[in-house]
XYZ file of C-alpha atoms in Angstrom:
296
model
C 87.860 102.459 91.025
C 88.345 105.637 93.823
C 88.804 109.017 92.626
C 92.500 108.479 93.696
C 93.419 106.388 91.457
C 92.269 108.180 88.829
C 94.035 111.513 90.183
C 97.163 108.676 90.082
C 96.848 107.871 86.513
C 96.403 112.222 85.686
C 99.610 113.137 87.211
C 102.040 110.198 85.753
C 99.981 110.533 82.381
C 101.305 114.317 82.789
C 103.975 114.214 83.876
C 105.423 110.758 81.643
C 107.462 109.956 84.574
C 106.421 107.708 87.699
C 109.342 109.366 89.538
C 107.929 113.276 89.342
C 104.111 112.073 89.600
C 105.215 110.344 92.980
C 106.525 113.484 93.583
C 103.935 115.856 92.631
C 101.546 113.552 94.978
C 103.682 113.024 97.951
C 103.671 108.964 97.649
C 106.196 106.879 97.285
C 106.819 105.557 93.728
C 106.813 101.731 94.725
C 103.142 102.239 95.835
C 101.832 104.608 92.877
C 103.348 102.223 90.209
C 101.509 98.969 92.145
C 98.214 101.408 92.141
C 98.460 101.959 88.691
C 98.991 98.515 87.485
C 95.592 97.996 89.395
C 94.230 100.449 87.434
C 95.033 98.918 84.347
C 94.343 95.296 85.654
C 90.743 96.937 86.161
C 89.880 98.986 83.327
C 90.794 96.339 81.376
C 93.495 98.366 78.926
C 97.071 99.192 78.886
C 97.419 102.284 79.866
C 101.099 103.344 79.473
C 104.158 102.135 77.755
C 106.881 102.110 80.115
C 110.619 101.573 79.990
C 113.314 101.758 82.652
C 113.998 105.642 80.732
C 111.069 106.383 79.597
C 106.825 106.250 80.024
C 104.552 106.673 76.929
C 100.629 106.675 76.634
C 98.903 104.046 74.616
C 96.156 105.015 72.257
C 93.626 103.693 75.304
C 95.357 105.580 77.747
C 94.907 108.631 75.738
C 91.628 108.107 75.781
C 90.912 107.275 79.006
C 92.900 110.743 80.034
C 89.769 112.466 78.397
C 87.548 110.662 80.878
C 89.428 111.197 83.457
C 89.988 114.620 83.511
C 86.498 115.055 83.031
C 85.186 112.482 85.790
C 88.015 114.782 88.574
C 86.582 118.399 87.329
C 82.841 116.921 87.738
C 83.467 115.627 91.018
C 85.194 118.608 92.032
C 82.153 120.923 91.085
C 79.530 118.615 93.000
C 81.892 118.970 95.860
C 82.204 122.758 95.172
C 78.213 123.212 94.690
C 77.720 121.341 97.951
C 80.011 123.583 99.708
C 78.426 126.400 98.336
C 74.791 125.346 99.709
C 76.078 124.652 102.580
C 76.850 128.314 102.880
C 73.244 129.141 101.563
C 75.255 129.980 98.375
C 73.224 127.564 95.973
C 69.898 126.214 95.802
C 66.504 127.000 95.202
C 64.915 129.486 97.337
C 60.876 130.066 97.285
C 59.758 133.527 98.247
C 56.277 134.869 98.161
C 55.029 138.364 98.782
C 51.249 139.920 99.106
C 49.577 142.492 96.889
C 51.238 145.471 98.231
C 54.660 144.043 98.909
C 56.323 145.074 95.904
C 55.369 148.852 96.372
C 57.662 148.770 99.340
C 61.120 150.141 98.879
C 62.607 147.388 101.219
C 61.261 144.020 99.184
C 63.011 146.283 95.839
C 66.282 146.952 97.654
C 65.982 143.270 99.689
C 65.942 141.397 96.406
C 68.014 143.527 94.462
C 71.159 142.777 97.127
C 70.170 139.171 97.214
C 70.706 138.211 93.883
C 73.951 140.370 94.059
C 75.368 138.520 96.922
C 73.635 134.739 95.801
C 73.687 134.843 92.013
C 73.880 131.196 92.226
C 70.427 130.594 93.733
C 67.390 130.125 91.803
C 65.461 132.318 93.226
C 61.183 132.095 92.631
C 59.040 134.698 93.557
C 55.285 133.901 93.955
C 52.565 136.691 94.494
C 49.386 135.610 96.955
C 47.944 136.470 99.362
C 48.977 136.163 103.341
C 46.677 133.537 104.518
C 47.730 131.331 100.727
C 51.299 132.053 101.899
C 51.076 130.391 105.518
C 49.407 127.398 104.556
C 52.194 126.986 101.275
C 55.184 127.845 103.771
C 53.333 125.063 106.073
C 53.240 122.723 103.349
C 56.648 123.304 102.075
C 55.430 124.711 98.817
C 57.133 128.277 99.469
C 60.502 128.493 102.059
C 59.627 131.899 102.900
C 56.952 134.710 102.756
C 56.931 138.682 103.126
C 53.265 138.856 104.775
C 50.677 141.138 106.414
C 50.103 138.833 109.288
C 45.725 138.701 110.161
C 44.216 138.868 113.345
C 44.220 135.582 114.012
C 45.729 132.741 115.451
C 49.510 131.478 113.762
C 50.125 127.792 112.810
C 52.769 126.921 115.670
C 54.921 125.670 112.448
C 55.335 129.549 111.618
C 57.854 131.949 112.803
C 57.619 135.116 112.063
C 60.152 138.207 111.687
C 58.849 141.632 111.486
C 60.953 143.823 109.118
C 58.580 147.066 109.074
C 55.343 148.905 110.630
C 53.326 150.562 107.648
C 50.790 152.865 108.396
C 47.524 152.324 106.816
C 45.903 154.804 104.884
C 42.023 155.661 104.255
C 41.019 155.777 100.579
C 38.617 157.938 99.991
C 37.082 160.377 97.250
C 38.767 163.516 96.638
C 35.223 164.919 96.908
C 34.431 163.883 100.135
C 33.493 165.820 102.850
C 36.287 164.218 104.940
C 39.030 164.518 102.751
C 38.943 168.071 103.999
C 39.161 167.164 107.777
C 42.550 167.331 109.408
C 41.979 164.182 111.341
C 39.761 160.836 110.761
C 39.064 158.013 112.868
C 37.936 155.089 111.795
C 34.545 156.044 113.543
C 33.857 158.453 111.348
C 33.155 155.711 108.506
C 30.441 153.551 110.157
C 28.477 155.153 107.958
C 30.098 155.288 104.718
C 30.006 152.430 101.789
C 32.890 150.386 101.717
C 35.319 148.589 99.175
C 37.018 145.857 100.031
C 38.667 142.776 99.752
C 36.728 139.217 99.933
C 36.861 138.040 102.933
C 37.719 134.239 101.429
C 40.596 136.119 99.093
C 42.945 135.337 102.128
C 44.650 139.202 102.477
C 45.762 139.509 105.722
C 44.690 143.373 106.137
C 41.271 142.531 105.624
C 41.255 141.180 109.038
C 43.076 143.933 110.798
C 40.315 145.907 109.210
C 37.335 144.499 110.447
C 39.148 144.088 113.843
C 39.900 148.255 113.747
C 36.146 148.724 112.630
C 34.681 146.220 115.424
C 36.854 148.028 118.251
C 35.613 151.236 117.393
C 31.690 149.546 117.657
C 30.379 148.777 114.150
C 30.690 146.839 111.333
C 31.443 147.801 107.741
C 28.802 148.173 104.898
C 31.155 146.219 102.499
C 29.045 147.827 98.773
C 31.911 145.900 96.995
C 34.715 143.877 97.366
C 37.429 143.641 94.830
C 40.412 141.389 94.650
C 42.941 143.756 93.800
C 44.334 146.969 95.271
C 44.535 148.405 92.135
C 40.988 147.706 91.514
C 39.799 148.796 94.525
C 41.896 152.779 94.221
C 39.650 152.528 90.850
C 36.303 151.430 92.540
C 36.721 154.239 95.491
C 37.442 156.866 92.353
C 34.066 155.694 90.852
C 32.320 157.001 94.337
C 31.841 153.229 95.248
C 32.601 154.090 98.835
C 35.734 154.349 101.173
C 38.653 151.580 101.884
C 41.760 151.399 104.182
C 45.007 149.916 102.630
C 48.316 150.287 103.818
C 50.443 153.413 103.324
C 52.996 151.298 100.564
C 49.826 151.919 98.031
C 49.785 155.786 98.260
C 52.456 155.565 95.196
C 49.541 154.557 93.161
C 48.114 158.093 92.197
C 45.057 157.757 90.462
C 42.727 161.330 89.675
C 39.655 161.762 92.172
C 41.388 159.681 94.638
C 43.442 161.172 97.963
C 44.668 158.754 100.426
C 44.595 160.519 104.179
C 46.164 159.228 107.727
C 43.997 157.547 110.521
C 44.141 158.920 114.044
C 43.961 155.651 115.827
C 46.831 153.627 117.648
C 46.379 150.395 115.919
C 45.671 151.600 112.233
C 49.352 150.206 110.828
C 49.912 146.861 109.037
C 53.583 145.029 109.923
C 55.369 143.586 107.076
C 56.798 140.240 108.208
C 58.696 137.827 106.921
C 57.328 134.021 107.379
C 58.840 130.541 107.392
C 58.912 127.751 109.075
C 59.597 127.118 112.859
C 61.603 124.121 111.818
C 64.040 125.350 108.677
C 67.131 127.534 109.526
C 69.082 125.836 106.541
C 71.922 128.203 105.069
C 69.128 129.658 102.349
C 66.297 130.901 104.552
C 69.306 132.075 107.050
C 71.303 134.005 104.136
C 67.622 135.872 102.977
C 66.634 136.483 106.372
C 69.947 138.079 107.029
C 69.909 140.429 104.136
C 66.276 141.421 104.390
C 67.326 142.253 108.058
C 70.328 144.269 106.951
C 68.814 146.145 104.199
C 66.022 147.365 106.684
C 68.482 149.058 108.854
């Protein structure tokens, strides 16, 4: 049984006449009466009554109408939902972001146009950190990630698109003697306490940190590391010691806590979106696209 056939059988079962349904489907009505006696010879059931003036439904083909119809619209929306992935209109889509991400205005605005333009997606947003989101976009456990790309070496799977340059900010107490200088280098901490993140949490800035502290010829005295930004605005507050993050956390205002500028070149943190080398299906293409577009 082809969906033809059945498409036969809807348009002579509405229209009660073989000589309008041939019609309505542009065959000749020789070949859709033959086609619908093989129909019937395969269902098994008598599907119409038929006269030389007149065509009636039994009580089977009634029933088999139902089915019909039903069968035609289903195989219409698989066809439809197809389509509609193939225009990266449908699917699932697996996004992850860091820490800081969400503080951006261009992840807010990014997703907020995405669902507009895709409500059809199902689209999953995981929080963790960069290094967690390379190895899950390598392992085809995430499709794409905003990250803060370390200091290190890229799987050659990866791909990566930046979007935006953040600046990054020192965190310091509002007490300090330096949050009353005009300009700070990241020199002027060597000997300051710092807060920071674990260096097996996976956060991509802690790398760019410790590369920006080794350049300028020491290495950080870490007093205590923290997993979360949030955590670590509260630690520096507490007179723990001094952190960098970048400038996307400054809308976290907490009291006894100012966030200044650093006068060096490299002190900025790119957002970038990852995936892999090897997917440009319709999905990743559609979010790439609108991430691009709302960044302009």
């Amino acid at each position: 049984m082809e969906l033809r056939h059945l498409r036969y059988f809807v348009a002579v079962a509405e229209e009660l006449s073989f000589t309008r349904a041939a019609e309505r489907l542009h065959i000749g009505q020789p070949p859709l009466s033959q086609q619908i006696q093989a129909l019937e010879a395969e269902v098994g059931a008598r599907l119409f009554d038929r006269s030389k003036r007149w065509v009636r439904m039994t009580e089977a083909g009634k029933l088999f109408l139902e089915d019909a119809r039903s069968i035609l619209a289903q195989s219409e929306q698989a066809a439809e939902r197809a389509r509609r992935a193939q225009r990266g209109e449908a699917g699932e889509l697996r996004v992850g972001f860091t820490f800081s991400t969400p503080f951006t205005p261009l992840f807010a605005r990014t997703i907020r146009r995405y669902r507009q333009l895709y409500p059809q997606v199902a689209l999953t947003l995981h929080e963790m950190p960069t290094l967690h989101q390379l190895d899950a976009i390598e392992a085809r456990k995430l499709d794409l990630g905003f990250v803060r790309p370390p200091e290190v070496a890229q799987p050659g799977t990866i791909t990566l698109t930046t979007l935006q340059r953040d600046p990054l900010l020192l965190v310091l107490a509002s007490d300090s003697p330096l949050a009353r200088k005009r300009k700070i280098k990241v020199a002027d901490l060597a000997s300051l306490p710092w807060v920071m993140y674990p260096k097996e949490s996976g956060v991509g800035i802690s790398h760019a940190i410790l590369g920006m502290c080794r350049a300028a010829g020491f290495v950080p005295q870490v007093a205590m590391e923290a997993r979360e930004a949030t955590t670590i605005i509260g630690l520096v507050a507490a007179g723990i010691g001094v952190s960098v993050l970048p400038s996307p956390f400054h809308s976290i205002q907490l009291e006894g806590v100012v966030y200044r500028p650093l006068d060096d070149a490299g002190a900025v943190a790119s957002m970038q979106l990852a995936q892999r080398r090897d997917d440009s299906g319709p999905l990743v293409e559609a979010f790439v696209r609108v991430a691009l577009e709302e960044n302009r």
